[in-house]
Tab-separated table of C-alpha atoms in Angstrom:
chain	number	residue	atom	x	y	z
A	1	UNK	CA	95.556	102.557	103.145
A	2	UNK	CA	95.605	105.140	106.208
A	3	UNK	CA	92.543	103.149	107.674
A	4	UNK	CA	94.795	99.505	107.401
A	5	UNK	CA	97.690	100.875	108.753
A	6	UNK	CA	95.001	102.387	111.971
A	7	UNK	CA	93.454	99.219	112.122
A	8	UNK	CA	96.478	97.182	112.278
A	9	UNK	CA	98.259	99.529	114.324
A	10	UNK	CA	95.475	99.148	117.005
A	11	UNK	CA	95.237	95.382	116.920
A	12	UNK	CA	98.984	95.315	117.784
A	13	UNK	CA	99.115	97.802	120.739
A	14	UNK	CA	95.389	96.333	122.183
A	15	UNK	CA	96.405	92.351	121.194
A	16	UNK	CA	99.882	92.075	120.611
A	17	UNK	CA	99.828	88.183	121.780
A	18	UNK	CA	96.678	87.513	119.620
A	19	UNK	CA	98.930	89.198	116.598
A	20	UNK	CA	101.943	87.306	117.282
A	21	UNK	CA	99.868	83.889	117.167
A	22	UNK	CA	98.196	85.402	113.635
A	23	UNK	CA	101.479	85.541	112.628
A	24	UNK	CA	102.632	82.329	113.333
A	25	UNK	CA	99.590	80.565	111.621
A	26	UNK	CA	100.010	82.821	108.699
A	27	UNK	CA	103.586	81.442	108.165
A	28	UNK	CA	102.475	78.071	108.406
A	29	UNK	CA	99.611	78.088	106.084
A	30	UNK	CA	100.196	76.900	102.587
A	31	UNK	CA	100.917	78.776	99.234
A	32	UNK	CA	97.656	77.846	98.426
A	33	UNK	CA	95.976	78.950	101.609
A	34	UNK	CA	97.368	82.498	101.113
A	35	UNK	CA	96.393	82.763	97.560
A	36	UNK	CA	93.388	82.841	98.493
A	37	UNK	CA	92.633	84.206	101.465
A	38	UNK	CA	94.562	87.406	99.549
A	39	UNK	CA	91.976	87.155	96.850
A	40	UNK	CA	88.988	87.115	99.083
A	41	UNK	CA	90.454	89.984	101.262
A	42	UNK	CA	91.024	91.853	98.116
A	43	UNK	CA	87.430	91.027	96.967
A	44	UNK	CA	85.719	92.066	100.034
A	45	UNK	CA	88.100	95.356	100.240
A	46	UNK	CA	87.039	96.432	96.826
A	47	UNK	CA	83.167	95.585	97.180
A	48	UNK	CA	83.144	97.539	100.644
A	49	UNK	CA	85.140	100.648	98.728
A	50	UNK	CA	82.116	100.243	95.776
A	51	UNK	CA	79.637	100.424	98.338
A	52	UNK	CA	80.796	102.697	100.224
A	53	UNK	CA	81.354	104.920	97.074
A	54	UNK	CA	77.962	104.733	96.219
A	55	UNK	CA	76.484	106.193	99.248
């Protein structure tokens, strides 16, 4: 969780423009859309933690 909220915290103060549009395209998308983009973010999260855990 500390490494999202570094990550995210960085994209905002380097790109806060680039965020802002994110933002804007993420409130547009459909329910459907953010389903699953969630899933395949949380998919991707947990295989990189499972990886990472192995090494």
């Amino acid at each position: 969780m500390a490494v999202v909220l570094a990550l995210e915290g960085i994209a905002y103060a380097l790109a806060p423009e680039a965020m802002r549009r994110g933002l804007v395209v993420l409130i547009q998308a459909s329910e459907q859309r953010l389903r699953i983009g969630g899933l395949v973010a949380a998919l991707v999260g947990v295989s990189v933690a499972w990886l990472l855990n192995g090494l």
